[in-house]
CSV table of C-alpha atoms in Angstrom, one decimal:
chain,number,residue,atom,x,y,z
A,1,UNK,CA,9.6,88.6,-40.6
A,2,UNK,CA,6.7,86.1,-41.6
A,3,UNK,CA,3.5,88.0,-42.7
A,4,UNK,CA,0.2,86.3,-42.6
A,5,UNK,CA,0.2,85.5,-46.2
A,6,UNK,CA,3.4,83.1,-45.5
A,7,UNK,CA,1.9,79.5,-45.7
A,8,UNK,CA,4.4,77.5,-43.8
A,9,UNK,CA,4.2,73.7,-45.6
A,10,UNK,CA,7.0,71.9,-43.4
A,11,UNK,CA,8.9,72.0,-40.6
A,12,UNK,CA,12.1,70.0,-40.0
A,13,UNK,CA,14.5,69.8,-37.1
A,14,UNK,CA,18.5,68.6,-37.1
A,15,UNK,CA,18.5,66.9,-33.4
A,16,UNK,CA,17.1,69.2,-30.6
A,17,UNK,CA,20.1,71.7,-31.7
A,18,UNK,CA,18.1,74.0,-35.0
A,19,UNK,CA,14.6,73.8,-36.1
A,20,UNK,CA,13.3,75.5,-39.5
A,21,UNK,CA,10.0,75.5,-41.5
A,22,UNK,CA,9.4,75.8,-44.8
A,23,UNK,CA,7.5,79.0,-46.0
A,24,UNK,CA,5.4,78.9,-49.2
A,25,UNK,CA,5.3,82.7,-51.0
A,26,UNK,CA,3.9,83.8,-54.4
A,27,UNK,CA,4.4,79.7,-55.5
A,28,UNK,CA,8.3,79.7,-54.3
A,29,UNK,CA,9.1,77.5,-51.3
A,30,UNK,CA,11.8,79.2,-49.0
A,31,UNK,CA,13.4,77.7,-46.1
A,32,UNK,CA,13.9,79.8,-42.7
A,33,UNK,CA,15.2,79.4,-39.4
A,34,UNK,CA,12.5,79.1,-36.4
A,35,UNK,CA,13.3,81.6,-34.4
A,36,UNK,CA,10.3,80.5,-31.9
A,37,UNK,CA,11.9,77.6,-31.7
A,38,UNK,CA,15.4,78.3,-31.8
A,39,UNK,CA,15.5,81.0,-28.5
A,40,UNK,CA,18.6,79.6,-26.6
A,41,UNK,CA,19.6,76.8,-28.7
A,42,UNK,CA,21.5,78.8,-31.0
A,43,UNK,CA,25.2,79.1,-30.1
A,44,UNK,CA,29.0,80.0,-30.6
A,45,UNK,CA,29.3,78.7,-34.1
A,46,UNK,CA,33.0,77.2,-33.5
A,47,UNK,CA,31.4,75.5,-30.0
A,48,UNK,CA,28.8,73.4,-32.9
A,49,UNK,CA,31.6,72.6,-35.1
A,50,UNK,CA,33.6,71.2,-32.3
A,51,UNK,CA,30.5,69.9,-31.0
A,52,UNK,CA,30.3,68.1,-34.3
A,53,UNK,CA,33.4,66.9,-34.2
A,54,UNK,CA,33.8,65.1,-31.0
A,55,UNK,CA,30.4,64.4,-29.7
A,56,UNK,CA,28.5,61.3,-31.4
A,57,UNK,CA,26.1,62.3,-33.7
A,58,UNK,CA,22.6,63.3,-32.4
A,59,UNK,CA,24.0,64.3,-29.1
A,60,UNK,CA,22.4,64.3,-26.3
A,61,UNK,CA,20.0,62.4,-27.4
A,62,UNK,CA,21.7,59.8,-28.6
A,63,UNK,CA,23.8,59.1,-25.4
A,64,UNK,CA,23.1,58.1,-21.8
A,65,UNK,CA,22.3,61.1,-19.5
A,66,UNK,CA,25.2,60.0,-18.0
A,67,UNK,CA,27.6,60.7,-21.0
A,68,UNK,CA,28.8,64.5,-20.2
A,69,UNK,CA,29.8,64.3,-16.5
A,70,UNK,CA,31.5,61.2,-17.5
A,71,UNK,CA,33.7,62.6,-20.5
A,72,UNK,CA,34.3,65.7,-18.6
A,73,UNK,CA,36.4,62.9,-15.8
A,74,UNK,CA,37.6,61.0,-18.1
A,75,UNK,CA,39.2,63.9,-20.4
A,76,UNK,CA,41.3,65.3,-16.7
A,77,UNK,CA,42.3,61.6,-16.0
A,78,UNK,CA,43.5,61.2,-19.4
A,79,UNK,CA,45.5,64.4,-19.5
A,80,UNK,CA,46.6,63.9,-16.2
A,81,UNK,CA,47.7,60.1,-16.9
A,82,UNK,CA,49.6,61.5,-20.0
A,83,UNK,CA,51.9,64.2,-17.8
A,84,UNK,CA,52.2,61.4,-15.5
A,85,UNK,CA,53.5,58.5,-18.3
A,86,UNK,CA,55.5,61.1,-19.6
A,87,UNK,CA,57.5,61.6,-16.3
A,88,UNK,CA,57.7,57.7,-16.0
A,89,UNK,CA,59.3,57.4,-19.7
A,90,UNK,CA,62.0,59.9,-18.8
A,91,UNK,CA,62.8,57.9,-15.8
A,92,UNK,CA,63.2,54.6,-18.0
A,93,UNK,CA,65.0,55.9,-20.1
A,94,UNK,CA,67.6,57.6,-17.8
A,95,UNK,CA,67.6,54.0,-16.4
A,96,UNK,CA,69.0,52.5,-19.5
A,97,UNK,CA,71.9,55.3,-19.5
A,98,UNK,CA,70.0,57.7,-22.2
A,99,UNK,CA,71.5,61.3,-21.0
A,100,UNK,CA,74.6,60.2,-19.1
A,101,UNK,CA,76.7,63.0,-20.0
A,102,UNK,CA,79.7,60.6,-18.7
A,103,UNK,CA,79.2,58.0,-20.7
A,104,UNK,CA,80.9,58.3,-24.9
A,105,UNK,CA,78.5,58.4,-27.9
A,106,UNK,CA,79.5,54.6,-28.5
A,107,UNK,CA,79.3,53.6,-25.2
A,108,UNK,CA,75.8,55.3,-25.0
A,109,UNK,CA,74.3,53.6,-28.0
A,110,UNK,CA,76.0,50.5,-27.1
A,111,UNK,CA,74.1,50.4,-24.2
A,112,UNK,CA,71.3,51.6,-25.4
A,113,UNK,CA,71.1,49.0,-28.1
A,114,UNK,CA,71.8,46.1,-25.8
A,115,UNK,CA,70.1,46.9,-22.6
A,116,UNK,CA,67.3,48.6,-23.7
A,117,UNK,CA,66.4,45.3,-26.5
A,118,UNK,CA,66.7,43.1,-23.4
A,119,UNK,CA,64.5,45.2,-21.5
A,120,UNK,CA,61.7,45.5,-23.9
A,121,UNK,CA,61.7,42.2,-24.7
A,122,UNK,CA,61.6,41.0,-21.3
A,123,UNK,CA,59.0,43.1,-20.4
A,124,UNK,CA,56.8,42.4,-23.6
A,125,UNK,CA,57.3,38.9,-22.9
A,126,UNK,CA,55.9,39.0,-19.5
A,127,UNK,CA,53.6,41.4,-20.6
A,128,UNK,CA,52.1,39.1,-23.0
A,129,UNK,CA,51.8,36.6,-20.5
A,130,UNK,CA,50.2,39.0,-17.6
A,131,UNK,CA,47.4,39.8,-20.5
A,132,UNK,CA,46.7,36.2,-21.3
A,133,UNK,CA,46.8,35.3,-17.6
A,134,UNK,CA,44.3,38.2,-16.5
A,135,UNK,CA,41.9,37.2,-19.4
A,136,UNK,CA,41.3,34.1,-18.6
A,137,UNK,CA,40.9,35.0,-15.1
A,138,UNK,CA,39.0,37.5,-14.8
A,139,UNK,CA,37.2,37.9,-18.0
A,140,UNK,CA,33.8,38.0,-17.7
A,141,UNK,CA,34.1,39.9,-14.4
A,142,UNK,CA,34.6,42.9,-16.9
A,143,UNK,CA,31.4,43.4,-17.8
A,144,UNK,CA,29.8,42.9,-14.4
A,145,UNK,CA,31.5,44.9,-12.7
A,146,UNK,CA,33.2,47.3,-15.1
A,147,UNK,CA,33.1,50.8,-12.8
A,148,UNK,CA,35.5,48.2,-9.9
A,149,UNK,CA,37.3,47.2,-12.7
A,150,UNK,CA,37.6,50.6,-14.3
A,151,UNK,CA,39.1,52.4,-11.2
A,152,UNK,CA,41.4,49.0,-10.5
A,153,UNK,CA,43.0,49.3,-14.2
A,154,UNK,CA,43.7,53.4,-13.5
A,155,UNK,CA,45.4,52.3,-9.9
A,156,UNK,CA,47.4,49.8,-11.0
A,157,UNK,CA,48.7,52.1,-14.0
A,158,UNK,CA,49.9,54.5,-11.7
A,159,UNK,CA,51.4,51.8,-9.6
A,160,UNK,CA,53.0,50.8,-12.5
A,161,UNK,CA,54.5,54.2,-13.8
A,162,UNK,CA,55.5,54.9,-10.1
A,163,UNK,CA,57.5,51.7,-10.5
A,164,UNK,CA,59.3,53.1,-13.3
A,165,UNK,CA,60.3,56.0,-11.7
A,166,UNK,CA,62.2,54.7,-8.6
A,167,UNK,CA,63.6,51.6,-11.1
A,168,UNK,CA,66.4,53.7,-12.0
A,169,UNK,CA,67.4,54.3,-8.5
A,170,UNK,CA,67.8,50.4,-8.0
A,171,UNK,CA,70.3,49.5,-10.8
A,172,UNK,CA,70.5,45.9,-9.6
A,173,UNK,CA,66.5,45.3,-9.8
A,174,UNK,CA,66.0,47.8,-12.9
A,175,UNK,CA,64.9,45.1,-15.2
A,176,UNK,CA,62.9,43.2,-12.3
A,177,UNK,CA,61.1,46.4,-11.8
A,178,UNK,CA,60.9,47.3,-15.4
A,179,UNK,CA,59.3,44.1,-16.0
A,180,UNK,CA,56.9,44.0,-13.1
A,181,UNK,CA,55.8,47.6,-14.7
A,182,UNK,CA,54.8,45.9,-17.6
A,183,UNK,CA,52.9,42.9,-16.4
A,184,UNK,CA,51.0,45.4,-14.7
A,185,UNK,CA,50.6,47.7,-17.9
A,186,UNK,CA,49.4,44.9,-19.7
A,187,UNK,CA,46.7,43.8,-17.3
A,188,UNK,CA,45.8,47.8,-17.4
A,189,UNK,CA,45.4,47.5,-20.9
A,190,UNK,CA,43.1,44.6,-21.2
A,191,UNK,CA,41.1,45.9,-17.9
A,192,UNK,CA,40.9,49.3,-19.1
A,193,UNK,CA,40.1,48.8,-22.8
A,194,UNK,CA,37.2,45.7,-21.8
A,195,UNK,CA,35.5,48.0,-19.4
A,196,UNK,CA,35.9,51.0,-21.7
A,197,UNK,CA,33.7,48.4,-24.3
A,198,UNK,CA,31.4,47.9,-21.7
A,199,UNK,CA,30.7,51.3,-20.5
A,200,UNK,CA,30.7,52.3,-24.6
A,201,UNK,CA,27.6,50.1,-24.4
A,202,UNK,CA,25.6,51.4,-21.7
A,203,UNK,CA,26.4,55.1,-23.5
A,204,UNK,CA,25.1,53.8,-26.7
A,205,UNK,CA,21.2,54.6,-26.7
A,206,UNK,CA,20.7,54.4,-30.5
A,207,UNK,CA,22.9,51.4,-31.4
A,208,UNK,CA,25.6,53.7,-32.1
A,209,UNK,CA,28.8,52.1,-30.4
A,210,UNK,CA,31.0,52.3,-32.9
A,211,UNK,CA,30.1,56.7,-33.2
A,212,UNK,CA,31.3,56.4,-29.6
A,213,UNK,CA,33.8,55.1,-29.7
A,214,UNK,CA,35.2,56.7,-33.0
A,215,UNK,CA,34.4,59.9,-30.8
A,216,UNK,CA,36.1,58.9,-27.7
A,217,UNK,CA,39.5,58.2,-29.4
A,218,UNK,CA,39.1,61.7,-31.1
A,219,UNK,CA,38.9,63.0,-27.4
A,220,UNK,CA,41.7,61.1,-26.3
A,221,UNK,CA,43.8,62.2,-29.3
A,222,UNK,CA,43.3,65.9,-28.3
A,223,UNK,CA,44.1,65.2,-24.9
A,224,UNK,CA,46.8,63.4,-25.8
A,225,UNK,CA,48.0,66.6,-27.9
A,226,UNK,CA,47.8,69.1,-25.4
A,227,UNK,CA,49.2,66.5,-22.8
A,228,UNK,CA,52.5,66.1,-25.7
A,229,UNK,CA,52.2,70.4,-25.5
A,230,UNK,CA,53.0,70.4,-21.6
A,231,UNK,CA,55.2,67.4,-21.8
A,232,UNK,CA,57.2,69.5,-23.7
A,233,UNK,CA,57.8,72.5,-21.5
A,234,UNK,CA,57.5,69.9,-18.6
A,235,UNK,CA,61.0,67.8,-19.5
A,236,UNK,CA,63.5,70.5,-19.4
A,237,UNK,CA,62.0,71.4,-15.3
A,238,UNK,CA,62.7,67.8,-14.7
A,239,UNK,CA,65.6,66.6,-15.6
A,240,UNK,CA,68.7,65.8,-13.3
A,241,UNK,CA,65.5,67.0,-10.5
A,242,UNK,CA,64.3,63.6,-9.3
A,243,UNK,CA,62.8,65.9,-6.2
A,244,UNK,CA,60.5,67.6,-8.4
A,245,UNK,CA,59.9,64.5,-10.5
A,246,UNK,CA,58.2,63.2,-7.7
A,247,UNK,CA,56.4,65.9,-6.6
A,248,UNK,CA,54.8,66.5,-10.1
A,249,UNK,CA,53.8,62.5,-10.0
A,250,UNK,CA,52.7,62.6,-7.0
A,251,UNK,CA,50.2,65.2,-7.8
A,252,UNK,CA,49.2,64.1,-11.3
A,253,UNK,CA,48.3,60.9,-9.3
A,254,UNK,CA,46.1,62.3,-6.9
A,255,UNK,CA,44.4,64.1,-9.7
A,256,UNK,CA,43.9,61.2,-12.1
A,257,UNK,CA,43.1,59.1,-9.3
A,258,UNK,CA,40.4,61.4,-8.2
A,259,UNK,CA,39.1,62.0,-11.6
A,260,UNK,CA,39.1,58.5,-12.3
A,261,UNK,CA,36.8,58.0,-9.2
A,262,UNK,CA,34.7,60.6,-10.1
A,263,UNK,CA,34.3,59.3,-13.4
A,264,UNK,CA,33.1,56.0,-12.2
A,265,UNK,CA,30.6,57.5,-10.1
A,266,UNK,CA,29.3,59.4,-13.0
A,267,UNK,CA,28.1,56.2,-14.7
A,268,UNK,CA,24.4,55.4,-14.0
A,269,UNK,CA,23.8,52.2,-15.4
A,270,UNK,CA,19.9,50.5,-16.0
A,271,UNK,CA,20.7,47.0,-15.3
A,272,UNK,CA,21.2,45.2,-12.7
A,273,UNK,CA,24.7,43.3,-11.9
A,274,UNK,CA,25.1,41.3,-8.4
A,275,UNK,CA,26.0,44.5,-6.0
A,276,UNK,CA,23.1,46.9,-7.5
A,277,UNK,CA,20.7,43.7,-7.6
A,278,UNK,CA,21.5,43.5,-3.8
A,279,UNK,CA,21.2,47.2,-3.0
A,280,UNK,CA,18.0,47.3,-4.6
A,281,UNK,CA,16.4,44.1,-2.6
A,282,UNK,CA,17.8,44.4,0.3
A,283,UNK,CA,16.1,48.0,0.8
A,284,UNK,CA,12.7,46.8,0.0
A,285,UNK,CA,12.9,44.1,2.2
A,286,UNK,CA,13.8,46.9,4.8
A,287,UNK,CA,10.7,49.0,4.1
A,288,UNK,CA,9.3,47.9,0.6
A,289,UNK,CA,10.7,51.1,-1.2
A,290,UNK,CA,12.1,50.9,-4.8
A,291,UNK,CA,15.7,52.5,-5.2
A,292,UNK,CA,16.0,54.2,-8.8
A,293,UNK,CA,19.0,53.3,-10.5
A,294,UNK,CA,20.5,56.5,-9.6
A,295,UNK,CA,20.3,56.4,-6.2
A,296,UNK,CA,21.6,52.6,-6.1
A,297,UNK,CA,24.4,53.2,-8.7
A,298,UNK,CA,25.1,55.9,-6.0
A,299,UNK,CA,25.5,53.2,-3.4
A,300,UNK,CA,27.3,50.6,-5.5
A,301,UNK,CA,30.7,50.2,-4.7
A,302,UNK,CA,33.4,51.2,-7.3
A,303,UNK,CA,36.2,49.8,-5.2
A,304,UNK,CA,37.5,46.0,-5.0
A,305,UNK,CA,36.3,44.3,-1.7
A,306,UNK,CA,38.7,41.7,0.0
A,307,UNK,CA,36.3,41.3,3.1
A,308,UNK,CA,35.5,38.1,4.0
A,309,UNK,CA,31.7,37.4,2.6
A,310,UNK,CA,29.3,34.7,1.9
A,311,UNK,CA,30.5,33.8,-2.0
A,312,UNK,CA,27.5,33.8,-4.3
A,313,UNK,CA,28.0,31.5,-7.6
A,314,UNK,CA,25.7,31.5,-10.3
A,315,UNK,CA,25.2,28.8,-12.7
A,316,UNK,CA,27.4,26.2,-11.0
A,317,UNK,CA,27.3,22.4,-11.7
A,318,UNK,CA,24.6,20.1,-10.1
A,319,UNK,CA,27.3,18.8,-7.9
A,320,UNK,CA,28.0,21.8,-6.2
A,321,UNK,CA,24.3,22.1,-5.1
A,322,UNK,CA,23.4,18.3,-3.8
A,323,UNK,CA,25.4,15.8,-3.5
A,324,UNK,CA,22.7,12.8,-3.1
A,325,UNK,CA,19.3,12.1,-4.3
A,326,UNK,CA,18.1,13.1,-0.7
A,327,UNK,CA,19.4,16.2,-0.7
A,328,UNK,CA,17.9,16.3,-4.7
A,329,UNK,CA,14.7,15.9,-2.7
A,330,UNK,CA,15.4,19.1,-0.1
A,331,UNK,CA,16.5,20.9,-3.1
A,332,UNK,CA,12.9,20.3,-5.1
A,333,UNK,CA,10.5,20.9,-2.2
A,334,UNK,CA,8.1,24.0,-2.8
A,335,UNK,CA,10.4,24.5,-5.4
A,336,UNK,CA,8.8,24.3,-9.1
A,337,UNK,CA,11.1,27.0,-10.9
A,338,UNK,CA,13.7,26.5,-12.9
A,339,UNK,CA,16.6,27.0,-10.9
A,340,UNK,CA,18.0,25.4,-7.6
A,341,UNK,CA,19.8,26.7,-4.5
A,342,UNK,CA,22.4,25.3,-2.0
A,343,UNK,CA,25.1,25.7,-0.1
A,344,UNK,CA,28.4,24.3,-0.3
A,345,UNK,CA,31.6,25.2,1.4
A,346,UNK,CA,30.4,27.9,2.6
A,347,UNK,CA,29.2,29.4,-0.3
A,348,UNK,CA,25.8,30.0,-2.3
A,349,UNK,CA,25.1,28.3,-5.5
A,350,UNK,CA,22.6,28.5,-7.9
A,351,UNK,CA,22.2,25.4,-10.4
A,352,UNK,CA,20.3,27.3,-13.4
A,353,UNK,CA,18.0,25.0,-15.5
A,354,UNK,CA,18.2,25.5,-19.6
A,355,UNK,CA,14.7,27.4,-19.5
A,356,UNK,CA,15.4,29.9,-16.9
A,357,UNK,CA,14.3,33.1,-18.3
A,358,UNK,CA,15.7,36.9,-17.2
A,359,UNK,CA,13.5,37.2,-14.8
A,360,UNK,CA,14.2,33.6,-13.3
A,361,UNK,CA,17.8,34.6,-13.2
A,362,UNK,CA,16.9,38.0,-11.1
A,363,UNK,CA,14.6,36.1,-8.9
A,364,UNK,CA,17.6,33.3,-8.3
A,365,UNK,CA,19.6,36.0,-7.5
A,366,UNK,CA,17.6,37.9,-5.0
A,367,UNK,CA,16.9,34.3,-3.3
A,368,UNK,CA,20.9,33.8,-3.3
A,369,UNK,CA,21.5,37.1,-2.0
A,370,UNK,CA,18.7,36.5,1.5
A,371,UNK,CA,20.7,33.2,2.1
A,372,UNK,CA,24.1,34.9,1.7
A,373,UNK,CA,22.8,37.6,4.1
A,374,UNK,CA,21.2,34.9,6.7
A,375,UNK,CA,24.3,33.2,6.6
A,376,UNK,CA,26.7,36.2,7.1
A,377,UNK,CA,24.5,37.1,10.1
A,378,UNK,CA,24.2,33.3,11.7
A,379,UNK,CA,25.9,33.1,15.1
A,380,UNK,CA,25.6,29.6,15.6
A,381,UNK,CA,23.7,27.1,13.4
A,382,UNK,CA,20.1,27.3,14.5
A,383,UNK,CA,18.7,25.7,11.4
A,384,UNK,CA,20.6,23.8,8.7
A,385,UNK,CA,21.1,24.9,5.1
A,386,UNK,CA,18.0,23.0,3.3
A,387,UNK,CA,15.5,25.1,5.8
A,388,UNK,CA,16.4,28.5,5.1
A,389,UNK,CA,16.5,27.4,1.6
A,390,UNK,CA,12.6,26.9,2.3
A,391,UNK,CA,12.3,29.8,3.5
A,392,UNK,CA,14.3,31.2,0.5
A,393,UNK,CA,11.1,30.0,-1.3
A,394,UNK,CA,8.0,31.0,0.9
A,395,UNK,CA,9.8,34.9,0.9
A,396,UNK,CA,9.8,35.6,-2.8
A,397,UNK,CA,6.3,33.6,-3.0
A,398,UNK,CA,5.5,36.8,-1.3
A,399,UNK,CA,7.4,39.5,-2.3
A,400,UNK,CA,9.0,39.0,-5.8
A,401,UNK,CA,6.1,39.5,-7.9
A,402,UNK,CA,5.7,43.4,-6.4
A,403,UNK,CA,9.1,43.8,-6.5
A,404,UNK,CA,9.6,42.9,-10.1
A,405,UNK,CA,6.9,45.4,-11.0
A,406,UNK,CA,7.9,48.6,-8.7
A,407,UNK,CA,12.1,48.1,-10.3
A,408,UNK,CA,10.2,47.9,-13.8
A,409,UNK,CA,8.4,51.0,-12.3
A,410,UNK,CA,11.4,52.8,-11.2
A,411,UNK,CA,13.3,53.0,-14.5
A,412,UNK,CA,15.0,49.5,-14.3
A,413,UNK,CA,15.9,47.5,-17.4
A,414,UNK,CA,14.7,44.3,-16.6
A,415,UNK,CA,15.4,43.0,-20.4
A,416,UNK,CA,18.9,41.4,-19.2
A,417,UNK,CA,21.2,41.8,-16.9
A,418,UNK,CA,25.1,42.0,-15.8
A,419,UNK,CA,24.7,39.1,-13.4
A,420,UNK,CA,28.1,36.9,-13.6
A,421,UNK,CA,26.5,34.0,-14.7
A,422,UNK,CA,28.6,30.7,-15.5
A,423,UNK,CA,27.5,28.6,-18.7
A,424,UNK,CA,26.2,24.9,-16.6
A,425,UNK,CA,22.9,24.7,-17.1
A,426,UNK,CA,21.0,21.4,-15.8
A,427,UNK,CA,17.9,19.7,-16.7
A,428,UNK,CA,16.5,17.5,-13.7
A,429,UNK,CA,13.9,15.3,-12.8
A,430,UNK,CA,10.9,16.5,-10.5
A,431,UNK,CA,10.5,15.3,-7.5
A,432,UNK,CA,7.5,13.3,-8.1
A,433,UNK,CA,8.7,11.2,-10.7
């Protein structure tokens, strides 16, 4: 107990987790725990050190609010992916005649040996391929629009491992199916691991990705332990019971499906890409109220759309915006910023000039997004392309300004974006010279 003569000379802290001061007594400096302080932060002594062990240091503050309810997901799709690959595997295997009873120990590894090098080489092959294929494709769509691309990887793996399953009930498409399995593994793995990077960096509030990350594959190593654990007792139930194997898929899907989605959801992310960008604007054009980010992220769709919409391309080449010196001139009138807008086949494209700054590249967008909406709604052609572009202009005269300031307001980082711009960026001539 600290008597009045106790001079306290410091006071130090380790996170928001234990606080202690420094008492000064007869000349000797003695270092207690602040009790005031300390009334329910102390806890469990084993929950710190595993706290210490797989949370990044300075938790919670050093990681998005977000970062709990997220792990928490991500841990049950992880486990339940695991039980899920390792019901797949057995299948595969059976495939390539591993446990035929029938079949002689030389026959066995014969086939083993032969069929089973075709197979992997086959499917790594055309694995390879699927990764270098998706890459290009769909590359930078990764960071823009990582929670879509997140949930798309998780489907498509259990697609794949479903695949695996039935392919030993169609001998004469095994290695079809086996390889099929595999493009789609690979374009899991380079889907999953890119959006895993991106989401890393939307955790990271300290610059400390690389904690993260460490920390994440120490989660996913004891998950994958426990998952081996019940693997274990899982195989014997299994065997020769293709019934039950599919039972216990099916419902290890539904759970890592739904965790995945849950996960996704989770994520509240600062910055805006093209669908919270258009959330946000559309509803203050409705009745001038700012959404926070948690209420748009809320919104956001997490799922890949195939509905027919007006296309939106950013950064495009001059070409794709006018395609003579008269429609140069439409593009330039009451136009002084450093961007241009048009529309060709169909779609919206924004020619960015080399200047353009964030906040040029937000306001192009919200301009892109009012045409694409105009156009979606346009019955028949009232007015051509080069007047609602105008129009485009004389509306954010008005209302970008305030709506800049009230996203700042709201808890928006306005600092950069996710917007999935292309690299084309064109210098042109006013309009008076």
């Amino acid at each position: 107990m600290e008597k009045k003569s106790d001079v306290v000379v410091a006071t130090e802290r380790y996170g928001s987790t234990g606080f202690w001061k420094y008492v000064a007594k007869n000349g000797i400096i003695e270092r207690r725990r602040d009790e005031s302080e300390s009334v329910g932060r102390r806890g469990n002594p084993v929950v710190g050190v595993f706290k210490r062990v797989f949370l990044p240091q300075g938790y919670p503050e050093s990681v998005s609010g977000d970062y709990l309810q997220y792990q928490f997901w991500d841990t049950v799709q992880a486990f339940s992916s695991s039980l899920s690959g390792t019901l797949a595997t057995q299948a595969s295997l059976r495939g390539i005649g591993v446990g035929n009873q029938e079949a002689t120990v030389a026959a066995a590894t014969f086939t083993w040996l032969l069929k089973g090098t075709c197979i992997i080489l086959l499917a790594d092959g055309t694995g390879m391929l699927g990764r270098i294929l998706f890459a290009w494709q769909k590359g930078s769509k990764l960071d823009s629009e990582a929670k879509k691309w997140r949930l798309f990887a998780d489907v498509l793996n259990d697609i794949a491992m479903f695949m695996e399953i039935l392919a030993p009930y169609f001998p004469a498409f095994f290695i079809f199916i086996v390889c099929t399995a595999g493009v789609f593994k690979s374009i899991v793995g380079v889907a999953g691991g890119a959006t895993r990077a991106a989401l890393t960096v939307h955790q990271a509030r300290r610059d400390n990705m690389a904690d993260i990350s460490a920390k994440d594959g120490s989660q996913e190593t004891l998950v994958n332990l426990a998952g081996l654990l019940v693997s274990l007792a899982l195989i014997p139930l299994v065997t020769n019971n293709p019934m039950l194997t599919l039972l216990l898929f099916f419902l290890f899907t539904v759970l890592h499906l739904f965790a995945n989605y849950k996960a996704v959801r989770s994520v509240i992310m600062e910055t805006f890409n093209e669908a919270r960008l258009s959330i946000v604007f559309q509803q203050y054009l409705e009745d001038k109220q700012i959404l926070s980010p948690q209420e748009a992220n809320l919104r956001e769709p997490v799922f890949l759309e195939f509905r027919k919409m007006v296309q939106i391309k950013l950064g495009v080449r001059l070409q794709e915006v006018v395609k003579c010196s008269q429609e140069l001139d439409l593009a330039l009138k009451n136009n002084r910023l450093p961007f241009l807008l048009g529309v060709h086949n169909g779609c919206v494209c924004v020619c960015l000039g080399p200047k353009a700054s964030v906040c040029d590249e937000i306001r192009a967008m919200c301009q892109a997004v009012w045409l694409s909406n105009m156009l979606s709604h346009q019955t028949q052609q009232k007015q051509s392309h080069w007047e609602m572009v105008r129009e485009s202009h004389k509306l954010m005269d008005k209302v970008f300004d305030p709506f800049i300031k009230g996203v700042v307001a709201a808890g928006w980082d306005t600092g950069r974006t996710l917007l999935d711009w292309d690299e084309w960026r064109v210098e042109w001539k006013s309009k008076s010279s």
